[in-house]
C-alpha positions as a LaTeX table, in Angstrom:
\begin{tabular}{lrrr}
\hline
Residue & $x$ (\AA) & $y$ (\AA) & $z$ (\AA) \\
\hline
Met1 & 93.68 & 80.36 & 82.47 \\
Ser2 & 89.66 & 80.77 & 81.46 \\
Gly3 & 87.62 & 83.40 & 79.48 \\
Trp4 & 88.67 & 86.02 & 77.54 \\
Tyr5 & 92.01 & 88.42 & 77.87 \\
Phe6 & 92.56 & 91.57 & 76.54 \\
Ser7 & 96.41 & 92.76 & 75.77 \\
Glu8 & 95.86 & 96.26 & 74.88 \\
Pro9 & 99.84 & 96.97 & 73.80 \\
Asp10 & 99.25 & 94.66 & 70.86 \\
Asp11 & 95.48 & 94.64 & 70.58 \\
Arg12 & 94.75 & 90.68 & 71.30 \\
Leu13 & 92.04 & 89.25 & 72.61 \\
Ile14 & 93.20 & 85.76 & 74.30 \\
Cys15 & 91.22 & 82.68 & 75.50 \\
Pro16 & 91.84 & 79.00 & 76.05 \\
Glu17 & 91.28 & 78.28 & 72.78 \\
Gln18 & 92.26 & 81.21 & 70.81 \\
Ile19 & 94.02 & 84.25 & 70.07 \\
Val20 & 92.44 & 86.97 & 67.83 \\
Gln21 & 94.10 & 89.92 & 66.37 \\
Leu22 & 91.74 & 92.70 & 66.25 \\
Thr23 & 92.03 & 96.08 & 64.45 \\
Pro24 & 93.89 & 99.24 & 66.76 \\
Lys25 & 89.43 & 101.25 & 66.72 \\
Ala26 & 88.14 & 97.39 & 67.09 \\
Ala27 & 90.56 & 97.28 & 69.91 \\
Ala28 & 89.96 & 101.20 & 71.27 \\
Val29 & 86.20 & 100.28 & 71.22 \\
Leu30 & 86.89 & 97.22 & 73.59 \\
Ser31 & 89.19 & 100.16 & 75.86 \\
Cys32 & 86.81 & 102.77 & 76.01 \\
Leu33 & 83.82 & 99.70 & 77.12 \\
Arg34 & 85.89 & 98.35 & 79.48 \\
Lys35 & 87.02 & 101.56 & 80.87 \\
Tyr36 & 83.15 & 101.79 & 81.05 \\
Lys37 & 82.40 & 98.57 & 82.23 \\
Gly38 & 78.47 & 98.07 & 83.58 \\
Lys39 & 77.95 & 101.35 & 82.09 \\
Ile40 & 76.07 & 102.40 & 79.18 \\
Val41 & 78.33 & 103.90 & 76.51 \\
Ser42 & 76.79 & 106.43 & 74.16 \\
Thr43 & 77.70 & 106.50 & 70.40 \\
Asp44 & 78.78 & 110.34 & 71.15 \\
Thr45 & 81.33 & 108.69 & 73.73 \\
Phe46 & 82.74 & 106.63 & 71.28 \\
Leu47 & 82.83 & 108.97 & 68.86 \\
Glu48 & 84.96 & 111.49 & 71.50 \\
Glu49 & 87.01 & 108.71 & 72.95 \\
Val50 & 87.88 & 106.63 & 69.98 \\
Trp51 & 87.74 & 108.95 & 67.03 \\
Pro52 & 89.24 & 112.33 & 68.71 \\
Gly53 & 89.25 & 115.44 & 66.22 \\
Leu54 & 88.08 & 113.27 & 63.47 \\
His55 & 84.54 & 113.32 & 61.87 \\
Val56 & 83.29 & 109.86 & 61.67 \\
Thr57 & 79.46 & 108.29 & 61.24 \\
Pro58 & 78.03 & 107.00 & 63.68 \\
Asp59 & 77.47 & 103.60 & 61.79 \\
Leu60 & 81.30 & 103.01 & 62.38 \\
Val61 & 80.84 & 102.41 & 65.78 \\
Arg62 & 78.33 & 99.50 & 65.31 \\
Glu63 & 80.27 & 98.24 & 63.06 \\
Tyr64 & 83.35 & 98.10 & 65.44 \\
Ile65 & 80.58 & 96.27 & 67.99 \\
His66 & 79.73 & 93.68 & 65.24 \\
Asp67 & 83.31 & 92.58 & 64.81 \\
Leu68 & 83.97 & 92.55 & 68.54 \\
Arg69 & 81.45 & 90.12 & 68.98 \\
Ser70 & 82.36 & 88.10 & 65.98 \\
Ala71 & 85.96 & 88.15 & 67.73 \\
Leu72 & 83.98 & 86.99 & 71.29 \\
Lys73 & 81.54 & 84.73 & 69.13 \\
Asp74 & 78.66 & 86.79 & 71.27 \\
Asp75 & 74.74 & 86.66 & 70.40 \\
Ala76 & 73.34 & 89.98 & 70.21 \\
Lys77 & 70.26 & 88.53 & 71.03 \\
Gln78 & 71.15 & 86.85 & 74.41 \\
Pro79 & 74.60 & 88.64 & 75.09 \\
Asn80 & 77.53 & 87.01 & 77.48 \\
Tyr81 & 79.64 & 90.48 & 77.05 \\
Ile82 & 78.18 & 93.53 & 74.92 \\
Glu83 & 74.93 & 94.39 & 75.53 \\
Thr84 & 73.05 & 96.81 & 73.48 \\
Val85 & 70.43 & 99.19 & 74.90 \\
Arg86 & 68.42 & 100.27 & 72.09 \\
Gly87 & 68.61 & 104.01 & 71.78 \\
Lys88 & 71.30 & 104.84 & 74.48 \\
Gly89 & 74.01 & 102.49 & 73.46 \\
Phe90 & 76.56 & 99.85 & 74.91 \\
Arg91 & 77.28 & 97.83 & 77.41 \\
Leu92 & 79.80 & 95.97 & 78.51 \\
Ile93 & 78.62 & 93.32 & 80.80 \\
Gly94 & 80.98 & 90.19 & 80.92 \\
Glu95 & 84.42 & 89.91 & 82.19 \\
Ile96 & 87.17 & 90.62 & 79.57 \\
Asp97 & 90.41 & 91.01 & 82.20 \\
Thr98 & 93.73 & 92.35 & 81.10 \\
Ala99 & 96.58 & 89.57 & 79.71 \\
Pro100 & 98.90 & 88.81 & 82.45 \\
Ala101 & 102.20 & 89.73 & 81.57 \\
Asp102 & 103.31 & 86.54 & 80.18 \\
Leu103 & 100.47 & 86.37 & 77.55 \\
Val104 & 101.63 & 89.77 & 75.92 \\
Ala105 & 103.66 & 88.47 & 73.03 \\
His106 & 104.47 & 91.81 & 71.08 \\
Pro107 & 105.36 & 95.32 & 71.73 \\
Pro108 & 102.97 & 98.69 & 70.98 \\
Arg109 & 102.50 & 98.24 & 67.27 \\
Gln110 & 103.94 & 100.69 & 65.08 \\
Gln111 & 101.25 & 103.34 & 64.11 \\
Glu112 & 99.84 & 103.95 & 60.43 \\
Asn113 & 100.95 & 107.35 & 58.81 \\
Arg114 & 97.74 & 107.89 & 56.98 \\
Pro115 & 96.88 & 110.51 & 54.93 \\
Thr116 & 94.38 & 113.58 & 56.21 \\
Val117 & 92.57 & 115.81 & 54.57 \\
Ala118 & 90.71 & 118.68 & 55.75 \\
Val119 & 87.91 & 119.67 & 53.76 \\
Leu120 & 87.08 & 123.11 & 53.80 \\
Lys121 & 83.94 & 125.47 & 53.86 \\
Pro122 & 82.99 & 126.16 & 50.52 \\
Glu123 & 82.72 & 129.87 & 49.09 \\
Val124 & 79.77 & 130.80 & 47.85 \\
Asn125 & 78.65 & 134.15 & 46.67 \\
His126 & 75.61 & 135.51 & 48.83 \\
Asp127 & 73.00 & 132.71 & 47.17 \\
Lys128 & 71.18 & 131.09 & 50.48 \\
Asp129 & 69.72 & 127.98 & 48.97 \\
Ile130 & 73.66 & 127.49 & 46.75 \\
Ser131 & 74.71 & 128.06 & 50.37 \\
Asn132 & 72.88 & 125.28 & 51.84 \\
Ile133 & 73.37 & 122.90 & 49.02 \\
Ala134 & 77.29 & 123.60 & 49.09 \\
Asp135 & 77.66 & 122.70 & 52.82 \\
Ala136 & 75.22 & 119.71 & 52.02 \\
Ile137 & 77.99 & 118.32 & 49.47 \\
Ala138 & 80.75 & 119.14 & 51.90 \\
Ser139 & 79.40 & 116.96 & 54.78 \\
Asp140 & 78.32 & 114.44 & 52.39 \\
Ile141 & 82.25 & 114.21 & 51.09 \\
Ile142 & 83.44 & 114.31 & 54.58 \\
Asn143 & 81.07 & 111.34 & 55.63 \\
His144 & 82.09 & 109.40 & 52.77 \\
Leu145 & 85.95 & 109.76 & 53.22 \\
Ala146 & 85.32 & 108.82 & 56.96 \\
Arg147 & 84.36 & 105.61 & 55.75 \\
Phe148 & 87.79 & 104.74 & 54.94 \\
His149 & 89.70 & 103.46 & 57.47 \\
Tyr150 & 93.17 & 104.22 & 55.94 \\
Ile151 & 91.86 & 108.16 & 55.28 \\
Gly152 & 91.91 & 110.71 & 58.43 \\
Val153 & 89.12 & 113.64 & 58.21 \\
Val154 & 89.64 & 116.73 & 60.33 \\
Ala155 & 86.42 & 117.61 & 61.60 \\
Arg156 & 87.28 & 121.36 & 62.57 \\
Gln157 & 87.14 & 122.67 & 58.95 \\
Ser158 & 83.46 & 123.73 & 59.09 \\
Ser159 & 84.17 & 126.82 & 60.67 \\
Phe160 & 87.32 & 127.65 & 57.97 \\
Ser161 & 86.28 & 128.59 & 54.26 \\
Ser162 & 88.47 & 129.07 & 51.33 \\
Lys163 & 87.93 & 132.45 & 51.14 \\
Glu164 & 89.41 & 132.88 & 55.33 \\
Val165 & 92.54 & 130.35 & 54.82 \\
Thr166 & 94.86 & 132.75 & 53.56 \\
Asp167 & 97.64 & 130.77 & 53.86 \\
Ile168 & 96.74 & 126.90 & 53.10 \\
Arg169 & 100.05 & 125.41 & 54.74 \\
Ala170 & 99.94 & 127.09 & 58.01 \\
Phe171 & 95.83 & 126.63 & 58.58 \\
Ala172 & 97.02 & 122.64 & 57.57 \\
Gln173 & 99.83 & 122.53 & 60.25 \\
Asp174 & 97.31 & 123.61 & 62.84 \\
Val175 & 94.65 & 121.32 & 61.88 \\
Gln176 & 97.76 & 118.51 & 61.53 \\
Ala177 & 96.44 & 117.76 & 57.55 \\
Asp178 & 98.05 & 116.67 & 54.93 \\
Tyr179 & 95.77 & 117.69 & 52.08 \\
Val180 & 93.06 & 120.36 & 51.36 \\
Leu181 & 89.61 & 120.07 & 49.94 \\
Glu182 & 88.69 & 123.30 & 48.69 \\
Ser183 & 85.45 & 124.27 & 46.83 \\
Asn184 & 83.80 & 127.35 & 45.30 \\
Phe185 & 80.10 & 127.24 & 43.92 \\
Ala186 & 78.17 & 129.49 & 41.89 \\
Arg187 & 74.66 & 129.68 & 39.95 \\
Phe188 & 74.02 & 130.61 & 35.94 \\
Ala189 & 70.54 & 131.04 & 35.62 \\
His190 & 69.66 & 127.00 & 36.28 \\
Val191 & 73.10 & 125.88 & 36.28 \\
Ile192 & 75.19 & 125.19 & 39.36 \\
Arg193 & 79.30 & 125.58 & 38.54 \\
Ala194 & 81.35 & 123.57 & 41.17 \\
Arg195 & 85.02 & 123.67 & 40.96 \\
Ile196 & 86.85 & 121.82 & 43.51 \\
Gln197 & 90.14 & 121.62 & 44.27 \\
Leu198 & 93.26 & 119.08 & 46.13 \\
Val199 & 95.86 & 121.36 & 47.30 \\
Asp200 & 98.93 & 119.47 & 48.88 \\
Ala201 & 99.41 & 121.63 & 51.97 \\
Arg202 & 103.23 & 120.54 & 52.79 \\
Thr203 & 103.93 & 122.66 & 49.45 \\
Gly204 & 100.85 & 124.38 & 49.08 \\
Lys205 & 100.32 & 122.87 & 45.62 \\
Ser206 & 97.32 & 121.89 & 43.06 \\
Leu207 & 97.24 & 118.34 & 43.04 \\
Trp208 & 94.09 & 117.67 & 41.53 \\
Gly209 & 90.55 & 119.74 & 39.79 \\
Glu210 & 87.92 & 119.27 & 38.40 \\
Arg211 & 84.38 & 121.47 & 37.33 \\
Leu212 & 81.07 & 120.47 & 37.56 \\
Asp213 & 78.05 & 122.09 & 36.02 \\
Leu214 & 74.76 & 120.42 & 36.88 \\
Asn215 & 71.03 & 121.41 & 36.49 \\
Ser216 & 70.30 & 123.16 & 39.65 \\
Asp217 & 66.69 & 121.59 & 39.23 \\
Asp218 & 67.36 & 118.85 & 41.24 \\
Pro219 & 69.07 & 119.84 & 44.65 \\
Leu220 & 69.51 & 116.55 & 46.11 \\
Ala221 & 71.07 & 114.86 & 42.81 \\
Val222 & 73.55 & 117.84 & 42.66 \\
Val223 & 74.48 & 116.99 & 46.20 \\
Asp224 & 75.07 & 113.53 & 45.36 \\
Glu225 & 76.57 & 113.78 & 42.07 \\
Ile226 & 79.02 & 115.98 & 43.09 \\
Ala227 & 79.92 & 114.35 & 46.34 \\
Asn228 & 80.17 & 111.25 & 44.43 \\
Thr229 & 82.16 & 112.47 & 41.60 \\
Val230 & 85.03 & 113.69 & 44.53 \\
Val231 & 84.81 & 110.79 & 46.80 \\
Leu232 & 85.40 & 108.49 & 43.79 \\
Ala233 & 88.35 & 110.79 & 42.25 \\
Leu234 & 90.67 & 110.83 & 45.60 \\
Thr235 & 89.58 & 107.29 & 46.69 \\
Gly236 & 90.84 & 103.82 & 45.96 \\
Trp237 & 94.22 & 101.82 & 45.57 \\
His238 & 95.22 & 104.76 & 42.57 \\
Gly239 & 92.53 & 107.14 & 43.75 \\
Glu240 & 94.33 & 110.85 & 43.73 \\
Leu241 & 95.31 & 110.87 & 47.09 \\
His242 & 97.02 & 107.47 & 47.03 \\
Arg243 & 99.28 & 109.51 & 43.97 \\
Ala244 & 100.30 & 111.72 & 46.31 \\
Glu245 & 101.29 & 109.05 & 48.54 \\
Phe246 & 102.89 & 107.71 & 46.31 \\
Lys247 & 105.19 & 110.30 & 45.09 \\
Ser248 & 105.78 & 111.37 & 48.54 \\
Ile249 & 107.08 & 108.33 & 50.11 \\
Ala250 & 108.83 & 107.33 & 46.86 \\
Arg251 & 112.02 & 109.80 & 48.01 \\
Lys252 & 112.20 & 107.94 & 51.93 \\
Gly253 & 114.47 & 105.57 & 52.62 \\
Glu254 & 113.35 & 101.99 & 52.49 \\
Ser255 & 114.45 & 101.64 & 56.33 \\
Lys256 & 112.36 & 104.27 & 56.74 \\
Leu257 & 108.98 & 103.27 & 55.55 \\
Asn258 & 106.27 & 102.49 & 58.23 \\
Ala259 & 103.46 & 99.73 & 57.04 \\
Phe260 & 100.89 & 102.30 & 55.09 \\
Glu261 & 103.99 & 103.89 & 53.52 \\
His262 & 105.23 & 100.22 & 52.55 \\
Phe263 & 101.11 & 99.54 & 51.29 \\
Val264 & 101.84 & 102.62 & 49.34 \\
Leu265 & 104.50 & 101.97 & 46.87 \\
Gly266 & 103.42 & 98.10 & 46.74 \\
Cys267 & 100.45 & 99.16 & 44.87 \\
Asp268 & 102.37 & 100.00 & 41.36 \\
Leu269 & 100.77 & 103.23 & 39.61 \\
Glu270 & 101.27 & 101.71 & 36.50 \\
Met271 & 100.24 & 98.44 & 37.16 \\
Arg272 & 102.87 & 96.73 & 35.69 \\
Leu273 & 102.42 & 92.76 & 35.64 \\
Asp274 & 105.45 & 91.54 & 34.47 \\
Ala275 & 107.61 & 89.45 & 37.09 \\
Glu276 & 109.90 & 92.00 & 38.63 \\
Asn277 & 107.68 & 94.53 & 39.66 \\
Leu278 & 105.18 & 92.24 & 40.80 \\
Arg279 & 108.53 & 91.20 & 42.87 \\
Arg280 & 109.15 & 94.44 & 44.28 \\
Ser281 & 105.25 & 94.84 & 45.21 \\
Leu282 & 105.09 & 91.94 & 46.94 \\
Ser283 & 108.27 & 92.57 & 48.81 \\
His284 & 106.66 & 96.32 & 49.72 \\
Leu285 & 102.95 & 94.50 & 51.33 \\
Glu286 & 104.54 & 91.83 & 52.94 \\
Gln287 & 106.71 & 94.65 & 54.59 \\
Ser288 & 103.55 & 96.54 & 55.17 \\
Val289 & 102.02 & 93.01 & 57.36 \\
Arg290 & 104.63 & 92.31 & 58.76 \\
Leu291 & 104.79 & 96.11 & 60.61 \\
Asp292 & 100.80 & 96.00 & 60.85 \\
Pro293 & 99.27 & 92.79 & 61.04 \\
Thr294 & 96.05 & 94.17 & 61.31 \\
Phe295 & 96.30 & 96.05 & 58.64 \\
Ala296 & 93.37 & 94.38 & 56.38 \\
Arg297 & 93.43 & 96.74 & 52.98 \\
Ala298 & 97.56 & 95.83 & 52.72 \\
Trp299 & 96.33 & 92.00 & 53.28 \\
Leu300 & 93.86 & 92.26 & 50.47 \\
Val301 & 96.20 & 93.79 & 47.59 \\
Tyr302 & 99.05 & 90.95 & 49.23 \\
Ala303 & 96.57 & 88.41 & 48.05 \\
Leu304 & 96.10 & 89.74 & 44.65 \\
Glu305 & 99.29 & 90.61 & 43.41 \\
Leu306 & 100.32 & 86.77 & 44.86 \\
Arg307 & 97.09 & 85.60 & 42.24 \\
Trp308 & 98.92 & 87.45 & 39.88 \\
Ala309 & 102.39 & 86.77 & 40.61 \\
Tyr310 & 101.18 & 82.59 & 40.31 \\
Ala311 & 99.95 & 83.19 & 36.72 \\
Val312 & 102.95 & 85.89 & 35.74 \\
Ile313 & 106.32 & 84.90 & 37.66 \\
Pro314 & 107.50 & 82.20 & 35.55 \\
Gly315 & 107.88 & 78.51 & 37.48 \\
Arg316 & 103.82 & 78.19 & 38.28 \\
Asp317 & 104.82 & 78.29 & 42.06 \\
Arg318 & 101.32 & 77.03 & 43.53 \\
Ser319 & 102.68 & 78.46 & 46.88 \\
Tyr320 & 101.70 & 81.89 & 45.56 \\
Leu321 & 97.94 & 80.01 & 45.57 \\
Glu322 & 98.29 & 79.33 & 48.94 \\
Gln323 & 99.58 & 82.46 & 50.34 \\
Ala324 & 97.21 & 84.52 & 48.68 \\
Glu325 & 94.17 & 82.35 & 49.89 \\
Lys326 & 95.49 & 82.65 & 53.53 \\
Ala327 & 95.97 & 86.30 & 53.15 \\
Phe328 & 92.75 & 86.80 & 52.00 \\
Glu329 & 90.86 & 85.30 & 54.53 \\
Thr330 & 93.48 & 87.76 & 56.96 \\
Ala331 & 91.89 & 90.77 & 55.01 \\
Phe332 & 88.25 & 89.00 & 55.34 \\
Asn333 & 88.25 & 88.42 & 59.21 \\
Leu334 & 89.91 & 91.50 & 60.05 \\
Ala335 & 87.72 & 93.65 & 57.69 \\
Pro336 & 84.34 & 91.58 & 56.97 \\
Thr337 & 82.31 & 95.15 & 56.24 \\
Asp338 & 84.72 & 96.12 & 53.27 \\
Pro339 & 82.64 & 95.95 & 50.60 \\
Val340 & 85.83 & 95.31 & 48.51 \\
Asn341 & 86.52 & 92.03 & 50.57 \\
Leu342 & 82.10 & 90.92 & 50.39 \\
Ala343 & 82.56 & 91.19 & 46.38 \\
Leu344 & 85.56 & 89.25 & 46.38 \\
Met345 & 84.58 & 86.51 & 48.79 \\
Ser346 & 81.30 & 86.33 & 47.39 \\
Met347 & 83.20 & 84.88 & 44.09 \\
Asn348 & 85.30 & 82.32 & 46.60 \\
Thr349 & 81.69 & 81.30 & 47.99 \\
Ala350 & 79.90 & 80.97 & 44.37 \\
Arg351 & 83.49 & 79.17 & 43.51 \\
Ser352 & 82.91 & 76.50 & 46.57 \\
Gly353 & 79.66 & 75.84 & 45.10 \\
Asn354 & 77.53 & 77.91 & 47.38 \\
Leu355 & 75.90 & 80.89 & 45.09 \\
Asn356 & 73.33 & 81.23 & 47.55 \\
Gly357 & 75.53 & 82.41 & 50.32 \\
Ala358 & 77.35 & 84.41 & 47.39 \\
Leu359 & 75.14 & 86.32 & 45.92 \\
Ala360 & 74.21 & 87.57 & 49.90 \\
Met361 & 77.51 & 88.39 & 50.09 \\
Leu362 & 77.40 & 90.47 & 46.78 \\
Asn363 & 74.49 & 92.32 & 48.26 \\
Arg364 & 75.73 & 93.80 & 51.07 \\
Ala365 & 78.85 & 94.79 & 49.35 \\
Glu366 & 76.60 & 96.78 & 47.09 \\
Ala367 & 74.66 & 98.23 & 49.44 \\
Thr368 & 77.78 & 99.62 & 50.78 \\
Met369 & 79.93 & 100.63 & 47.66 \\
Ala370 & 79.09 & 104.14 & 47.42 \\
Gly371 & 82.24 & 106.43 & 46.95 \\
Asp372 & 84.45 & 103.67 & 46.98 \\
Ser373 & 85.80 & 102.90 & 43.43 \\
Asp374 & 87.41 & 99.48 & 44.21 \\
Ala375 & 84.82 & 98.23 & 45.27 \\
Met376 & 82.43 & 99.27 & 42.42 \\
Val377 & 84.27 & 97.70 & 40.51 \\
Cys378 & 84.82 & 94.66 & 42.27 \\
Val379 & 81.21 & 94.60 & 42.74 \\
Ala380 & 80.37 & 95.28 & 39.25 \\
Thr381 & 82.74 & 92.29 & 38.13 \\
Ala382 & 80.86 & 89.68 & 40.52 \\
Lys383 & 77.59 & 91.20 & 39.12 \\
Ser384 & 78.61 & 90.00 & 35.90 \\
Val385 & 79.70 & 86.79 & 36.42 \\
Leu386 & 77.08 & 85.74 & 39.65 \\
Thr387 & 73.80 & 86.89 & 38.09 \\
Asp388 & 71.73 & 87.72 & 35.25 \\
Asp389 & 71.57 & 91.39 & 36.02 \\
Val390 & 74.51 & 92.38 & 33.57 \\
Glu391 & 72.94 & 95.97 & 32.85 \\
Arg392 & 73.42 & 97.23 & 36.59 \\
Ala393 & 77.30 & 95.98 & 36.29 \\
Cys394 & 77.66 & 97.88 & 33.47 \\
Ala395 & 75.80 & 101.03 & 34.71 \\
Ile396 & 77.91 & 100.48 & 38.01 \\
Phe397 & 81.47 & 100.27 & 36.24 \\
Asp398 & 80.70 & 103.49 & 34.03 \\
Lys399 & 79.51 & 105.47 & 36.98 \\
Val400 & 83.35 & 104.86 & 38.25 \\
Leu401 & 84.99 & 105.44 & 34.79 \\
Arg402 & 83.21 & 108.93 & 34.57 \\
Ala403 & 84.37 & 110.07 & 37.96 \\
Asn404 & 87.95 & 108.56 & 36.64 \\
Thr405 & 88.71 & 109.75 & 33.47 \\
Ala406 & 92.16 & 108.68 & 34.23 \\
Pro407 & 91.51 & 104.76 & 35.53 \\
Pro408 & 94.21 & 102.48 & 36.62 \\
Ser409 & 94.98 & 100.19 & 34.49 \\
Trp410 & 93.51 & 97.39 & 36.35 \\
Phe411 & 90.25 & 98.75 & 36.02 \\
Tyr412 & 90.59 & 97.52 & 31.98 \\
Phe413 & 90.93 & 94.05 & 32.14 \\
Ala414 & 87.57 & 94.57 & 35.07 \\
Glu415 & 86.04 & 95.94 & 31.72 \\
Ala416 & 87.02 & 92.90 & 29.21 \\
Gly417 & 85.54 & 90.45 & 31.31 \\
Ile418 & 81.98 & 92.97 & 32.56 \\
Ser419 & 81.57 & 93.84 & 28.64 \\
Phe420 & 82.15 & 90.54 & 27.36 \\
Met421 & 79.38 & 89.32 & 29.77 \\
Ala422 & 77.20 & 91.87 & 28.39 \\
Gly423 & 77.52 & 90.96 & 24.86 \\
Gln424 & 79.96 & 94.58 & 24.10 \\
Tyr425 & 82.38 & 92.68 & 22.46 \\
Glu426 & 83.80 & 95.63 & 20.58 \\
Arg427 & 84.31 & 97.20 & 23.94 \\
Ser428 & 85.59 & 93.78 & 25.39 \\
Val429 & 88.07 & 93.83 & 22.83 \\
Ser430 & 89.42 & 97.84 & 23.29 \\
Ser431 & 89.39 & 97.35 & 26.48 \\
Ser432 & 91.50 & 94.32 & 27.06 \\
Arg433 & 94.32 & 96.03 & 24.82 \\
Ser434 & 94.51 & 99.07 & 26.70 \\
Gly435 & 95.50 & 97.44 & 30.22 \\
Pro436 & 97.85 & 95.24 & 31.66 \\
Gln437 & 98.33 & 91.45 & 29.18 \\
Glu438 & 96.77 & 89.39 & 32.36 \\
Ile439 & 95.09 & 86.34 & 31.63 \\
Ser440 & 91.41 & 86.96 & 31.95 \\
Ala441 & 92.22 & 90.24 & 29.02 \\
Leu442 & 93.61 & 87.61 & 26.98 \\
Val443 & 90.40 & 85.11 & 27.27 \\
Phe444 & 88.08 & 87.75 & 26.79 \\
Arg445 & 89.71 & 89.55 & 24.07 \\
Cys446 & 89.78 & 86.02 & 21.86 \\
Leu447 & 86.63 & 84.98 & 22.76 \\
Ser448 & 84.97 & 88.72 & 22.04 \\
His449 & 86.70 & 88.29 & 18.23 \\
Ala450 & 84.59 & 84.92 & 18.07 \\
Met451 & 81.52 & 86.04 & 18.86 \\
Leu452 & 82.65 & 89.03 & 16.65 \\
Gly453 & 82.54 & 86.10 & 13.77 \\
Gln454 & 86.61 & 87.61 & 13.19 \\
Ser455 & 87.71 & 84.58 & 12.63 \\
Lys456 & 92.18 & 85.75 & 11.39 \\
Gln457 & 91.62 & 88.06 & 15.03 \\
Ala458 & 90.46 & 84.91 & 17.32 \\
Thr459 & 93.29 & 82.97 & 16.20 \\
Leu460 & 95.91 & 85.74 & 16.59 \\
Ala461 & 94.52 & 86.34 & 19.56 \\
His462 & 94.14 & 83.07 & 20.75 \\
Asn463 & 98.16 & 82.99 & 20.07 \\
Asp464 & 98.70 & 85.39 & 22.42 \\
Leu465 & 97.19 & 84.12 & 24.76 \\
Met466 & 98.87 & 80.47 & 24.99 \\
Ser467 & 102.44 & 82.38 & 24.11 \\
Ala468 & 101.76 & 84.22 & 27.82 \\
Phe469 & 99.62 & 81.24 & 29.59 \\
Pro470 & 100.15 & 78.39 & 27.84 \\
Met471 & 98.44 & 76.26 & 30.08 \\
Thr472 & 95.07 & 78.44 & 29.53 \\
Asp473 & 92.11 & 75.78 & 30.11 \\
Phe474 & 88.70 & 78.07 & 29.00 \\
Val475 & 86.84 & 75.46 & 30.54 \\
Arg476 & 89.07 & 75.79 & 33.90 \\
Phe477 & 89.03 & 79.35 & 33.34 \\
Ala478 & 85.68 & 79.64 & 33.87 \\
Asp479 & 85.07 & 77.44 & 37.17 \\
Asn480 & 87.94 & 79.67 & 38.97 \\
Phe481 & 86.90 & 82.71 & 37.88 \\
Pro482 & 83.95 & 81.90 & 38.34 \\
Ile483 & 81.36 & 82.32 & 35.94 \\
Ala484 & 78.49 & 80.97 & 37.93 \\
Ser485 & 75.24 & 82.50 & 36.63 \\
Gln486 & 73.89 & 80.03 & 33.89 \\
Pro487 & 72.97 & 82.42 & 31.17 \\
Arg488 & 76.67 & 83.79 & 31.44 \\
Arg489 & 78.49 & 79.98 & 31.07 \\
Arg490 & 75.96 & 78.97 & 28.13 \\
Glu491 & 76.81 & 82.29 & 26.53 \\
Tyr492 & 80.57 & 81.86 & 27.68 \\
Asp493 & 80.95 & 78.34 & 26.02 \\
Ala494 & 79.41 & 79.43 & 23.06 \\
Ala495 & 81.96 & 81.79 & 22.55 \\
Val496 & 84.70 & 78.91 & 23.39 \\
Lys497 & 83.02 & 76.58 & 20.85 \\
Arg498 & 83.28 & 78.98 & 17.76 \\
Leu499 & 86.74 & 79.67 & 19.17 \\
Gly500 & 87.37 & 76.02 & 18.72 \\
Glu501 & 85.72 & 75.93 & 15.42 \\
Phe502 & 87.93 & 78.86 & 14.18 \\
Leu503 & 91.15 & 76.92 & 14.98 \\
Ala504 & 90.13 & 73.69 & 13.89 \\
Asp505 & 90.65 & 75.25 & 10.33 \\
Thr506 & 94.20 & 76.07 & 11.31 \\
Gly507 & 95.05 & 72.51 & 12.54 \\
Val508 & 94.87 & 73.42 & 16.39 \\
Asn509 & 92.36 & 72.28 & 18.42 \\
Leu510 & 90.94 & 72.97 & 22.07 \\
Pro511 & 91.68 & 70.90 & 24.94 \\
Asp512 & 87.75 & 68.71 & 25.85 \\
\hline
\end{tabular}
């Protein structure tokens, strides 16, 4: 065997040296290229054949072409397989034959049961200017949602408005949508009032709603604010769509669950970071990646929960950390352009001593994080410890909080760290008490009390930390986090020194 072969039943590229597992959409893009081998395939053709009936941005095609080139080790400037024809599309110029039957190892992959949303045309009362703004908002919401590979967006919604759809359930069944987003807009002097709600198409019940009043003097700002608010509220591991799916799936028997449904149940809505709930979550996530080994977000959450399991489940089993590292590498290889993966990989890269490489990844994550609350929190966390721009880190995090009136509890221990790095010690203490008693929340609580000069509270917080995590070493914690910015590290070390002075008065010494 020589060269590359494509195994379509199980989405794999195979050559003598390695086997590359493609994501389903990357495999579909490759199938499209092979179908028209030697001919230019336009972006419109990809959209029609790979995403039929869905609204996605043309940029997504380029992302998957990039992923295929990475898998094939192909150089875009001197291609052997995929050629870019500027302004026209892409062309397959190399041989990628169908894999012989003896190389196809798996049956066809089980399809994900991802939630699908139909965004109705906004309802507007005879105001052309507001109508244009409303249409732009709906378009932006569709484009943002289409970036989330685990959410489907129906493209046929543009011909229907909320006023015209009298039976939500019948309409949703017709367009094969699980949820419908409807909205109406009105102007009052210089104020635009927007009302938006998410409806469960199966029951017709409203799941989430928002009313926004914005100054109409800057239409572009109105479009950005409303579209971002809606998308940030709906998406993410604990967004409104995920919450709705969690409640629906929880009623099913485990033997009937597919990969996506196991993933949803693996993301504990309450983020109860105790041994029993972590084991339950890990079991669901293991099933998810077993059923669909190309599900990047499932691998990512699996990696994060394995890290938490190491700290929480008795025994300090280092195999959790080894599995976490492998799971995270798998997630990044499957989705190297995902801003969450990029932000977390930037911290991994800094941990290995390559700060310049880490900052390059962080910049890419920040450039593509808009509308993704999980990505924004991860970017804010990385920015607070890898750079000197803590004001920007706080601004990113605060924007997420404004759009999430009931944020998931893991946001709070992220907030504790970001606030500490920004010198907002009282906020760090408050947020550390609002979420799970995760190790970083406890570390930043006792250090914040120390920086506030509150010796008694700092000592009590240290007792709580050592009771929950008796092997905590402040130097090792900072190295592993990692706190790589020199100004941030100096402030952290100063806090540890002050805590040590308070503890010394009680006869307790910190490790050297």
